[in-house]
Amino acid sequence: MQTRRIGDVQVGAIGLGGMPMSIEGRPDEQRSIATVHAALEEGVTLIDTADAYHRDAAEVGHNESLIARAVAGYGGDTSDVLIATKGGHLRPGDGSWTLNGSPDYLKQACDASLKRLGVEAIGLYQFHRPDPKVPYAESVGAIRDLLDAGKIRFAGISNADPEQIRLAREILDGRLVSVQNQFSPSFRSSEPELELCAELGITFLPWSPLGGILRAGELGSRFAVFADVAREHGVSPQQVCLAWMLAKSPVVIPIPGSSRPETIRDSAAAVDLKLSAEELARLDAA
C-alpha cells in the first residue's frame, strides 16, 4: 500500500477505525479479528481505537484489548503497525457519552490503555474531545507530560477547532502530529481544520469518512455523484469517497471504521484509484 507520514514514520494511506467492533451491534470476536487481519494483509498499518469504544460499563477498553489480541495473533510482521488510542471520552454504559479532560484522569486513562495494549509506550495517544469544564491548555498539558515521560510516542488531538489546534501545537512544543476530526461527504465543516493541518504539516485523520456506522452503506444513494463516478471506474462509492479525501492533501489519512473483512479490503483499494481533476471538482460540488 502507498504510505503517508505521521510523526516521523510512514503508515498505510488508509487506516482502520476499530469502533464498530466494540459498540452496540458489534460482531463476534472471531469476525473482528478476521477484519483486523484483513486490514494488515492489505497493508493497513494505522489502527485507531479508544478506551471509550465499548458497550457495557464493565468493559472499558474493550476495543483496545481486542485490537491488541488481533495484532498479536497475526502471523505476519507487525513491527510497523502504529496503534492509536484516545482518552478523555467516557461511556457510562447507558448508551450516553460523557467527558473528563482533567489532567489526573487523562494520565490514569493512559496508564490503563498502556496495560490493555501491552506496550511500553503507546504509538499515538490523542485527547479525545474537549471538556468544557477543564481549560483546554490543562488537558493538552497532560498529553505533553505523557510525551515527556515516554509513555506515548506521538501526541494528537481529536474533535478540535483551528484555535485549539494552534494552542495544542504550542503547548506540545511543535510535537503535535495529528488531528482527528469528523469529515465526510455529509460533514464538511472540518475543511478549515484540514486546511490548517496541511499548512502546518500535521496529519489529518478523518473519522467516519464514509458517513458513520449506520450510513456508510448508503453513501452512493445519498450522494449520487459518488455513485456515478464509482460506476465509471467499476468500483464502490465508498472507494471513490476515500480516494477523493486522499486527493485533498498529502496529510490526509482516512480511518474508515469496519467490522467485516470485505469492507476494509474495499476501503484499502482506494489508494490505487486515480480520480481526474474534473471528477474531483464534481465530488467537491456535491
PDB file of C-alpha atoms in Angstrom:
ATOM      1  CA  MET A   1       0.000   0.000   0.000  1.00  0.00           C
ATOM      2  CA  GLN A   2       1.046   3.585  -0.579  1.00  0.00           C
ATOM      3  CA  THR A   3       2.164   5.267   2.611  1.00  0.00           C
ATOM      4  CA  ARG A   4       1.814   8.662   4.227  1.00  0.00           C
ATOM      5  CA  ARG A   5       3.641  10.289   7.101  1.00  0.00           C
ATOM      6  CA  ILE A   6       2.530  10.607  10.692  1.00  0.00           C
ATOM      7  CA  GLY A   7       5.147  11.981  13.019  1.00  0.00           C
ATOM      8  CA  ASP A   8       8.442  10.620  11.714  1.00  0.00           C
ATOM      9  CA  VAL A   9       7.054   7.288  10.484  1.00  0.00           C
ATOM     10  CA  GLN A  10       5.235   6.098   7.384  1.00  0.00           C
ATOM     11  CA  VAL A  11       1.905   4.283   7.644  1.00  0.00           C
ATOM     12  CA  GLY A  12      -0.561   2.973   5.095  1.00  0.00           C
ATOM     13  CA  ALA A  13      -2.516   5.787   3.433  1.00  0.00           C
ATOM     14  CA  ILE A  14      -5.779   4.193   4.630  1.00  0.00           C
ATOM     15  CA  GLY A  15      -6.191   3.363   8.310  1.00  0.00           C
ATOM     16  CA  LEU A  16      -8.680   1.193  10.186  1.00  0.00           C
ATOM     17  CA  GLY A  17     -11.144   2.530  12.743  1.00  0.00           C
ATOM     18  CA  GLY A  18     -11.926  -0.048  15.418  1.00  0.00           C
ATOM     19  CA  MET A  19     -15.067   1.431  16.952  1.00  0.00           C
ATOM     20  CA  PRO A  20     -17.669  -0.742  15.086  1.00  0.00           C
ATOM     21  CA  MET A  21     -16.088  -3.880  16.532  1.00  0.00           C
ATOM     22  CA  SER A  22     -16.892  -2.946  20.127  1.00  0.00           C
ATOM     23  CA  ILE A  23     -20.021  -0.825  20.480  1.00  0.00           C
ATOM     24  CA  GLU A  24     -23.710  -1.686  20.051  1.00  0.00           C
ATOM     25  CA  GLY A  25     -24.340  -4.079  17.167  1.00  0.00           C
ATOM     26  CA  ARG A  26     -20.785  -5.390  17.228  1.00  0.00           C
ATOM     27  CA  PRO A  27     -19.933  -8.731  15.621  1.00  0.00           C
ATOM     28  CA  ASP A  28     -18.461 -11.744  17.367  1.00  0.00           C
ATOM     29  CA  GLU A  29     -14.770 -11.571  18.213  1.00  0.00           C
ATOM     30  CA  GLN A  30     -13.750 -14.034  15.503  1.00  0.00           C
ATOM     31  CA  ARG A  31     -15.082 -11.775  12.746  1.00  0.00           C
ATOM     32  CA  SER A  32     -13.497  -8.708  14.317  1.00  0.00           C
ATOM     33  CA  ILE A  33     -10.103 -10.386  14.473  1.00  0.00           C
ATOM     34  CA  ALA A  34     -10.524 -11.502  10.850  1.00  0.00           C
ATOM     35  CA  THR A  35     -11.224  -7.867   9.964  1.00  0.00           C
ATOM     36  CA  VAL A  36      -8.023  -6.661  11.611  1.00  0.00           C
ATOM     37  CA  HIS A  37      -6.046  -9.409   9.898  1.00  0.00           C
ATOM     38  CA  ALA A  38      -7.570  -8.495   6.526  1.00  0.00           C
ATOM     39  CA  ALA A  39      -6.530  -4.886   7.087  1.00  0.00           C
ATOM     40  CA  LEU A  40      -2.972  -5.922   7.901  1.00  0.00           C
ATOM     41  CA  GLU A  41      -2.855  -8.147   4.801  1.00  0.00           C
ATOM     42  CA  GLU A  42      -3.840  -5.139   2.680  1.00  0.00           C
ATOM     43  CA  GLY A  43      -1.027  -3.003   4.094  1.00  0.00           C
ATOM     44  CA  VAL A  44      -3.048  -1.046   6.654  1.00  0.00           C
ATOM     45  CA  THR A  45      -0.602  -0.117   9.423  1.00  0.00           C
ATOM     46  CA  LEU A  46      -2.531   2.591  11.325  1.00  0.00           C
ATOM     47  CA  ILE A  47      -5.267   1.213  13.595  1.00  0.00           C
ATOM     48  CA  ASP A  48      -7.333   3.685  15.580  1.00  0.00           C
ATOM     49  CA  THR A  49      -9.065   2.763  18.828  1.00  0.00           C
ATOM     50  CA  ALA A  50     -10.076   4.411  22.138  1.00  0.00           C
ATOM     51  CA  ASP A  51     -10.748   3.369  25.712  1.00  0.00           C
ATOM     52  CA  ALA A  52     -14.348   4.522  25.231  1.00  0.00           C
ATOM     53  CA  TYR A  53     -15.020   2.081  22.404  1.00  0.00           C
ATOM     54  CA  HIS A  54     -17.050  -0.404  24.402  1.00  0.00           C
ATOM     55  CA  ARG A  55     -20.691  -1.227  25.023  1.00  0.00           C
ATOM     56  CA  ASP A  56     -21.150  -2.073  28.712  1.00  0.00           C
ATOM     57  CA  ALA A  57     -19.916  -0.153  31.742  1.00  0.00           C
ATOM     58  CA  ALA A  58     -17.777  -3.031  32.984  1.00  0.00           C
ATOM     59  CA  GLU A  59     -15.782  -3.419  29.759  1.00  0.00           C
ATOM     60  CA  VAL A  60     -13.930  -0.115  29.392  1.00  0.00           C
ATOM     61  CA  GLY A  61     -11.186  -0.530  26.818  1.00  0.00           C
ATOM     62  CA  HIS A  62     -12.904  -3.458  25.059  1.00  0.00           C
ATOM     63  CA  ASN A  63     -11.670  -2.328  21.655  1.00  0.00           C
ATOM     64  CA  GLU A  64      -8.121  -1.665  22.824  1.00  0.00           C
ATOM     65  CA  SER A  65      -7.863  -5.196  24.192  1.00  0.00           C
ATOM     66  CA  LEU A  66      -9.439  -6.640  21.053  1.00  0.00           C
ATOM     67  CA  ILE A  67      -7.042  -4.793  18.741  1.00  0.00           C
ATOM     68  CA  ALA A  68      -4.062  -5.845  20.866  1.00  0.00           C
ATOM     69  CA  ARG A  69      -5.113  -9.515  20.675  1.00  0.00           C
ATOM     70  CA  ALA A  70      -5.748  -9.332  16.945  1.00  0.00           C
ATOM     71  CA  VAL A  71      -2.383  -7.762  16.149  1.00  0.00           C
ATOM     72  CA  ALA A  72      -0.542 -10.151  18.461  1.00  0.00           C
ATOM     73  CA  GLY A  73      -2.240 -13.116  16.788  1.00  0.00           C
ATOM     74  CA  TYR A  74      -1.385 -12.073  13.240  1.00  0.00           C
ATOM     75  CA  GLY A  75       1.021 -14.408  11.517  1.00  0.00           C
ATOM     76  CA  GLY A  76       2.974 -11.737   9.642  1.00  0.00           C
ATOM     77  CA  ASP A  77       5.305  -8.907  10.598  1.00  0.00           C
ATOM     78  CA  THR A  78       3.562  -6.223  12.677  1.00  0.00           C
ATOM     79  CA  SER A  79       6.620  -4.173  13.633  1.00  0.00           C
ATOM     80  CA  ASP A  80       5.430  -1.246  11.520  1.00  0.00           C
ATOM     81  CA  VAL A  81       1.875  -1.182  12.919  1.00  0.00           C
ATOM     82  CA  LEU A  82       1.005   2.053  14.726  1.00  0.00           C
ATOM     83  CA  ILE A  83      -1.882   1.687  17.185  1.00  0.00           C
ATOM     84  CA  ALA A  84      -3.529   4.990  18.033  1.00  0.00           C
ATOM     85  CA  THR A  85      -5.825   5.341  21.021  1.00  0.00           C
ATOM     86  CA  LYS A  86      -7.611   8.140  22.834  1.00  0.00           C
ATOM     87  CA  GLY A  87      -8.609   9.253  26.306  1.00  0.00           C
ATOM     88  CA  GLY A  88     -10.979  11.815  27.769  1.00  0.00           C
ATOM     89  CA  HIS A  89     -14.287  10.478  26.428  1.00  0.00           C
ATOM     90  CA  LEU A  90     -16.296   8.017  28.548  1.00  0.00           C
ATOM     91  CA  ARG A  91     -19.310   5.722  28.170  1.00  0.00           C
ATOM     92  CA  PRO A  92     -21.167   5.088  31.443  1.00  0.00           C
ATOM     93  CA  GLY A  93     -22.861   2.060  29.909  1.00  0.00           C
ATOM     94  CA  ASP A  94     -26.307   3.542  29.315  1.00  0.00           C
ATOM     95  CA  GLY A  95     -25.576   4.480  25.706  1.00  0.00           C
ATOM     96  CA  SER A  96     -24.501   8.024  26.553  1.00  0.00           C
ATOM     97  CA  TRP A  97     -21.096   9.680  26.201  1.00  0.00           C
ATOM     98  CA  THR A  98     -19.515  11.890  28.866  1.00  0.00           C
ATOM     99  CA  LEU A  99     -16.280  13.873  29.159  1.00  0.00           C
ATOM    100  CA  ASN A 100     -13.353  14.088  31.544  1.00  0.00           C
ATOM    101  CA  GLY A 101     -10.436  16.192  30.400  1.00  0.00           C
ATOM    102  CA  SER A 102      -8.791  16.633  33.792  1.00  0.00           C
ATOM    103  CA  PRO A 103      -5.025  16.042  33.719  1.00  0.00           C
ATOM    104  CA  ASP A 104      -5.157  13.471  36.506  1.00  0.00           C
ATOM    105  CA  TYR A 105      -7.812  11.457  34.730  1.00  0.00           C
ATOM    106  CA  LEU A 106      -6.025  11.561  31.364  1.00  0.00           C
ATOM    107  CA  LYS A 107      -2.826  10.266  32.948  1.00  0.00           C
ATOM    108  CA  GLN A 108      -4.725   7.456  34.687  1.00  0.00           C
ATOM    109  CA  ALA A 109      -6.510   6.625  31.441  1.00  0.00           C
ATOM    110  CA  CYS A 110      -3.210   6.477  29.575  1.00  0.00           C
ATOM    111  CA  ASP A 111      -1.749   4.085  32.151  1.00  0.00           C
ATOM    112  CA  ALA A 112      -4.784   1.826  31.777  1.00  0.00           C
ATOM    113  CA  SER A 113      -4.514   1.923  27.968  1.00  0.00           C
ATOM    114  CA  LEU A 114      -0.829   1.015  28.198  1.00  0.00           C
ATOM    115  CA  LYS A 115      -1.727  -2.137  30.117  1.00  0.00           C
ATOM    116  CA  ARG A 116      -4.528  -3.144  27.773  1.00  0.00           C
ATOM    117  CA  LEU A 117      -2.374  -2.636  24.688  1.00  0.00           C
ATOM    118  CA  GLY A 118       0.550  -4.415  26.325  1.00  0.00           C
ATOM    119  CA  VAL A 119       3.155  -1.884  25.219  1.00  0.00           C
ATOM    120  CA  GLU A 120       5.816   0.205  26.929  1.00  0.00           C
ATOM    121  CA  ALA A 121       4.766   3.311  25.007  1.00  0.00           C
ATOM    122  CA  ILE A 122       1.522   3.990  23.126  1.00  0.00           C
ATOM    123  CA  GLY A 123       2.153   4.675  19.444  1.00  0.00           C
ATOM    124  CA  LEU A 124      -0.206   7.660  19.175  1.00  0.00           C
ATOM    125  CA  TYR A 125      -2.206   8.984  22.126  1.00  0.00           C
ATOM    126  CA  GLN A 126      -4.945  11.524  21.404  1.00  0.00           C
ATOM    127  CA  PHE A 127      -7.016  13.790  23.611  1.00  0.00           C
ATOM    128  CA  HIS A 128     -10.428  12.517  22.550  1.00  0.00           C
ATOM    129  CA  ARG A 129     -12.716  15.517  22.928  1.00  0.00           C
ATOM    130  CA  PRO A 130     -12.519  18.934  24.647  1.00  0.00           C
ATOM    131  CA  ASP A 131     -14.118  19.074  28.085  1.00  0.00           C
ATOM    132  CA  PRO A 132     -15.799  22.457  28.651  1.00  0.00           C
ATOM    133  CA  LYS A 133     -15.259  22.065  32.413  1.00  0.00           C
ATOM    134  CA  VAL A 134     -11.474  21.898  32.033  1.00  0.00           C
ATOM    135  CA  PRO A 135      -9.268  24.547  30.367  1.00  0.00           C
ATOM    136  CA  TYR A 136      -8.050  23.100  27.074  1.00  0.00           C
ATOM    137  CA  ALA A 137      -4.463  24.018  27.863  1.00  0.00           C
ATOM    138  CA  GLU A 138      -4.570  21.897  31.028  1.00  0.00           C
ATOM    139  CA  SER A 139      -5.850  18.843  29.170  1.00  0.00           C
ATOM    140  CA  VAL A 140      -3.247  19.139  26.436  1.00  0.00           C
ATOM    141  CA  GLY A 141      -0.640  19.813  29.101  1.00  0.00           C
ATOM    142  CA  ALA A 142      -1.311  16.316  30.426  1.00  0.00           C
ATOM    143  CA  ILE A 143      -0.672  14.891  26.952  1.00  0.00           C
ATOM    144  CA  ARG A 144       2.609  16.834  26.878  1.00  0.00           C
ATOM    145  CA  ASP A 145       3.585  15.345  30.248  1.00  0.00           C
ATOM    146  CA  LEU A 146       2.863  11.833  28.955  1.00  0.00           C
ATOM    147  CA  LEU A 147       5.013  12.536  25.905  1.00  0.00           C
ATOM    148  CA  ASP A 148       7.862  13.871  28.040  1.00  0.00           C
ATOM    149  CA  ALA A 149       7.613  10.821  30.315  1.00  0.00           C
ATOM    150  CA  GLY A 150       7.991   8.450  27.362  1.00  0.00           C
ATOM    151  CA  LYS A 151       4.594   6.831  27.926  1.00  0.00           C
ATOM    152  CA  ILE A 152       3.455   7.827  24.446  1.00  0.00           C
ATOM    153  CA  ARG A 153       5.440   8.010  21.235  1.00  0.00           C
ATOM    154  CA  PHE A 154       3.310  10.588  19.437  1.00  0.00           C
ATOM    155  CA  ALA A 155       0.682  13.094  20.587  1.00  0.00           C
ATOM    156  CA  GLY A 156      -2.547  14.025  18.831  1.00  0.00           C
ATOM    157  CA  ILE A 157      -5.882  15.712  19.442  1.00  0.00           C
ATOM    158  CA  SER A 158      -9.399  14.955  18.242  1.00  0.00           C
ATOM    159  CA  ASN A 159     -12.547  16.991  17.620  1.00  0.00           C
ATOM    160  CA  ALA A 160     -10.574  20.240  17.693  1.00  0.00           C
ATOM    161  CA  ASP A 161     -11.114  23.624  16.054  1.00  0.00           C
ATOM    162  CA  PRO A 162      -8.348  25.747  14.462  1.00  0.00           C
ATOM    163  CA  GLU A 163      -7.717  27.734  17.643  1.00  0.00           C
ATOM    164  CA  GLN A 164      -7.335  24.524  19.656  1.00  0.00           C
ATOM    165  CA  ILE A 165      -5.004  23.068  17.032  1.00  0.00           C
ATOM    166  CA  ARG A 166      -2.716  26.092  17.263  1.00  0.00           C
ATOM    167  CA  LEU A 167      -2.838  26.076  21.059  1.00  0.00           C
ATOM    168  CA  ALA A 168      -2.098  22.350  21.266  1.00  0.00           C
ATOM    169  CA  ARG A 169       0.809  22.724  18.864  1.00  0.00           C
ATOM    170  CA  GLU A 170       2.237  25.468  21.079  1.00  0.00           C
ATOM    171  CA  ILE A 171       1.751  23.547  24.344  1.00  0.00           C
ATOM    172  CA  LEU A 172       3.321  20.444  22.804  1.00  0.00           C
ATOM    173  CA  ASP A 173       6.324  22.484  21.637  1.00  0.00           C
ATOM    174  CA  GLY A 174       5.642  21.728  17.985  1.00  0.00           C
ATOM    175  CA  ARG A 175       5.196  17.989  18.614  1.00  0.00           C
ATOM    176  CA  LEU A 176       1.521  17.753  17.652  1.00  0.00           C
ATOM    177  CA  VAL A 177       1.489  15.107  14.916  1.00  0.00           C
ATOM    178  CA  SER A 178      -2.217  14.595  14.199  1.00  0.00           C
ATOM    179  CA  VAL A 179      -5.735  15.969  14.366  1.00  0.00           C
ATOM    180  CA  GLN A 180      -8.664  13.554  14.163  1.00  0.00           C
ATOM    181  CA  ASN A 181     -11.931  15.238  13.196  1.00  0.00           C
ATOM    182  CA  GLN A 182     -15.170  14.115  11.635  1.00  0.00           C
ATOM    183  CA  PHE A 183     -15.126  14.621   7.874  1.00  0.00           C
ATOM    184  CA  SER A 184     -17.247  13.020   5.158  1.00  0.00           C
ATOM    185  CA  PRO A 185     -19.413  13.988   2.160  1.00  0.00           C
ATOM    186  CA  SER A 186     -22.207  14.801   4.621  1.00  0.00           C
ATOM    187  CA  PHE A 187     -19.977  16.535   7.187  1.00  0.00           C
ATOM    188  CA  ARG A 188     -17.592  19.027   5.625  1.00  0.00           C
ATOM    189  CA  SER A 189     -17.383  21.649   8.353  1.00  0.00           C
ATOM    190  CA  SER A 190     -13.883  20.422   9.237  1.00  0.00           C
ATOM    191  CA  GLU A 191     -12.453  21.824   5.973  1.00  0.00           C
ATOM    192  CA  PRO A 192     -10.766  24.707   7.890  1.00  0.00           C
ATOM    193  CA  GLU A 193      -9.054  22.232  10.216  1.00  0.00           C
ATOM    194  CA  LEU A 194      -7.945  20.096   7.270  1.00  0.00           C
ATOM    195  CA  GLU A 195      -6.520  23.149   5.506  1.00  0.00           C
ATOM    196  CA  LEU A 196      -4.700  24.284   8.667  1.00  0.00           C
ATOM    197  CA  CYS A 197      -3.200  20.818   9.119  1.00  0.00           C
ATOM    198  CA  ALA A 198      -1.999  20.867   5.511  1.00  0.00           C
ATOM    199  CA  GLU A 199      -0.430  24.274   6.114  1.00  0.00           C
ATOM    200  CA  LEU A 200       1.320  23.138   9.312  1.00  0.00           C
ATOM    201  CA  GLY A 201       2.283  19.656   8.107  1.00  0.00           C
ATOM    202  CA  ILE A 202       0.088  17.912  10.696  1.00  0.00           C
ATOM    203  CA  THR A 203      -1.610  14.642   9.750  1.00  0.00           C
ATOM    204  CA  PHE A 204      -5.405  14.949   9.414  1.00  0.00           C
ATOM    205  CA  LEU A 205      -7.351  11.790  10.303  1.00  0.00           C
ATOM    206  CA  PRO A 206     -10.993  11.950   9.119  1.00  0.00           C
ATOM    207  CA  TRP A 207     -13.224   9.854  11.360  1.00  0.00           C
ATOM    208  CA  SER A 208     -16.473   8.418   9.990  1.00  0.00           C
ATOM    209  CA  PRO A 209     -15.206   9.288   6.470  1.00  0.00           C
ATOM    210  CA  LEU A 210     -17.978   7.236   4.870  1.00  0.00           C
ATOM    211  CA  GLY A 211     -20.747   8.828   6.939  1.00  0.00           C
ATOM    212  CA  GLY A 212     -20.777   6.685  10.071  1.00  0.00           C
ATOM    213  CA  ILE A 213     -21.609   3.118  11.022  1.00  0.00           C
ATOM    214  CA  LEU A 214     -25.295   3.341  10.125  1.00  0.00           C
ATOM    215  CA  ARG A 215     -24.934   5.406   6.934  1.00  0.00           C
ATOM    216  CA  ALA A 216     -21.754   4.168   5.228  1.00  0.00           C
ATOM    217  CA  GLY A 217     -23.634   1.653   3.099  1.00  0.00           C
ATOM    218  CA  GLU A 218     -25.987   4.382   1.853  1.00  0.00           C
ATOM    219  CA  LEU A 219     -23.260   6.736   0.639  1.00  0.00           C
ATOM    220  CA  GLY A 220     -23.972   6.138  -3.046  1.00  0.00           C
ATOM    221  CA  SER A 221     -27.721   6.604  -2.684  1.00  0.00           C
ATOM    222  CA  ARG A 222     -27.316   9.747  -0.593  1.00  0.00           C
ATOM    223  CA  PHE A 223     -24.738  11.336  -2.888  1.00  0.00           C
ATOM    224  CA  ALA A 224     -25.459  10.420  -6.496  1.00  0.00           C
ATOM    225  CA  VAL A 225     -22.244  11.862  -7.907  1.00  0.00           C
ATOM    226  CA  PHE A 226     -20.162   9.450  -5.813  1.00  0.00           C
ATOM    227  CA  ALA A 227     -22.208   6.578  -7.265  1.00  0.00           C
ATOM    228  CA  ASP A 228     -21.838   7.989 -10.799  1.00  0.00           C
ATOM    229  CA  VAL A 229     -18.056   8.257 -10.533  1.00  0.00           C
ATOM    230  CA  ALA A 230     -17.940   4.794  -8.971  1.00  0.00           C
ATOM    231  CA  ARG A 231     -19.792   3.289 -11.957  1.00  0.00           C
ATOM    232  CA  GLU A 232     -17.378   4.994 -14.353  1.00  0.00           C
ATOM    233  CA  HIS A 233     -14.459   3.268 -12.599  1.00  0.00           C
ATOM    234  CA  GLY A 234     -16.154  -0.018 -11.751  1.00  0.00           C
ATOM    235  CA  VAL A 235     -15.617   0.439  -8.012  1.00  0.00           C
ATOM    236  CA  SER A 236     -17.742   1.192  -4.941  1.00  0.00           C
ATOM    237  CA  PRO A 237     -18.908   4.695  -3.976  1.00  0.00           C
ATOM    238  CA  GLN A 238     -17.026   4.160  -0.713  1.00  0.00           C
ATOM    239  CA  GLN A 239     -13.753   3.737  -2.620  1.00  0.00           C
ATOM    240  CA  VAL A 240     -14.452   6.924  -4.534  1.00  0.00           C
ATOM    241  CA  CYS A 241     -15.095   8.771  -1.279  1.00  0.00           C
ATOM    242  CA  LEU A 242     -11.786   7.707   0.250  1.00  0.00           C
ATOM    243  CA  ALA A 243      -9.854   8.461  -2.951  1.00  0.00           C
ATOM    244  CA  TRP A 244     -11.464  11.915  -3.008  1.00  0.00           C
ATOM    245  CA  MET A 245     -10.240  12.531   0.532  1.00  0.00           C
ATOM    246  CA  LEU A 246      -6.730  11.304  -0.239  1.00  0.00           C
ATOM    247  CA  ALA A 247      -6.585  13.735  -3.160  1.00  0.00           C
ATOM    248  CA  LYS A 248      -7.361  16.703  -0.929  1.00  0.00           C
ATOM    249  CA  SER A 249      -3.926  16.770   0.717  1.00  0.00           C
ATOM    250  CA  PRO A 250      -0.932  14.500   1.373  1.00  0.00           C
ATOM    251  CA  VAL A 251      -1.581  14.968   5.123  1.00  0.00           C
ATOM    252  CA  VAL A 252      -4.951  13.158   4.960  1.00  0.00           C
ATOM    253  CA  ILE A 253      -5.177   9.547   6.192  1.00  0.00           C
ATOM    254  CA  PRO A 254      -8.825   8.404   6.370  1.00  0.00           C
ATOM    255  CA  ILE A 255      -9.660   5.887   9.092  1.00  0.00           C
ATOM    256  CA  PRO A 256     -12.878   4.156   7.977  1.00  0.00           C
ATOM    257  CA  GLY A 257     -14.469   2.034  10.656  1.00  0.00           C
ATOM    258  CA  SER A 258     -15.036  -1.583   9.745  1.00  0.00           C
ATOM    259  CA  SER A 259     -16.198  -4.845  11.285  1.00  0.00           C
ATOM    260  CA  ARG A 260     -16.061  -7.039   8.176  1.00  0.00           C
ATOM    261  CA  PRO A 261     -13.003  -8.175   6.209  1.00  0.00           C
ATOM    262  CA  GLU A 262     -14.615  -7.359   2.861  1.00  0.00           C
ATOM    263  CA  THR A 263     -15.295  -3.723   3.739  1.00  0.00           C
ATOM    264  CA  ILE A 264     -11.778  -2.918   4.927  1.00  0.00           C
ATOM    265  CA  ARG A 265     -10.359  -4.650   1.841  1.00  0.00           C
ATOM    266  CA  ASP A 266     -12.574  -2.460  -0.338  1.00  0.00           C
ATOM    267  CA  SER A 267     -11.501   0.649   1.565  1.00  0.00           C
ATOM    268  CA  ALA A 268      -7.811  -0.210   1.283  1.00  0.00           C
ATOM    269  CA  ALA A 269      -8.127  -0.425  -2.501  1.00  0.00           C
ATOM    270  CA  ALA A 270      -8.952   3.304  -2.622  1.00  0.00           C
ATOM    271  CA  VAL A 271      -5.229   4.135  -2.595  1.00  0.00           C
ATOM    272  CA  ASP A 272      -4.987   2.833  -6.173  1.00  0.00           C
ATOM    273  CA  LEU A 273      -7.977   4.769  -7.510  1.00  0.00           C
ATOM    274  CA  LYS A 274      -6.958   7.819  -9.535  1.00  0.00           C
ATOM    275  CA  LEU A 275      -9.588  10.489  -9.986  1.00  0.00           C
ATOM    276  CA  SER A 276      -9.361  13.207 -12.618  1.00  0.00           C
ATOM    277  CA  ALA A 277      -9.451  16.909 -11.802  1.00  0.00           C
ATOM    278  CA  GLU A 278     -12.908  17.063 -13.368  1.00  0.00           C
ATOM    279  CA  GLU A 279     -14.160  14.197 -11.206  1.00  0.00           C
ATOM    280  CA  LEU A 280     -12.705  15.743  -8.052  1.00  0.00           C
ATOM    281  CA  ALA A 281     -14.438  19.032  -8.877  1.00  0.00           C
ATOM    282  CA  ARG A 282     -17.755  17.213  -9.308  1.00  0.00           C
ATOM    283  CA  LEU A 283     -17.309  15.482  -5.965  1.00  0.00           C
ATOM    284  CA  ASP A 284     -16.327  18.714  -4.220  1.00  0.00           C
ATOM    285  CA  ALA A 285     -19.503  20.350  -5.539  1.00  0.00           C
ATOM    286  CA  ALA A 286     -21.777  17.542  -4.342  1.00  0.00           C
TER     287      ALA A 286
END
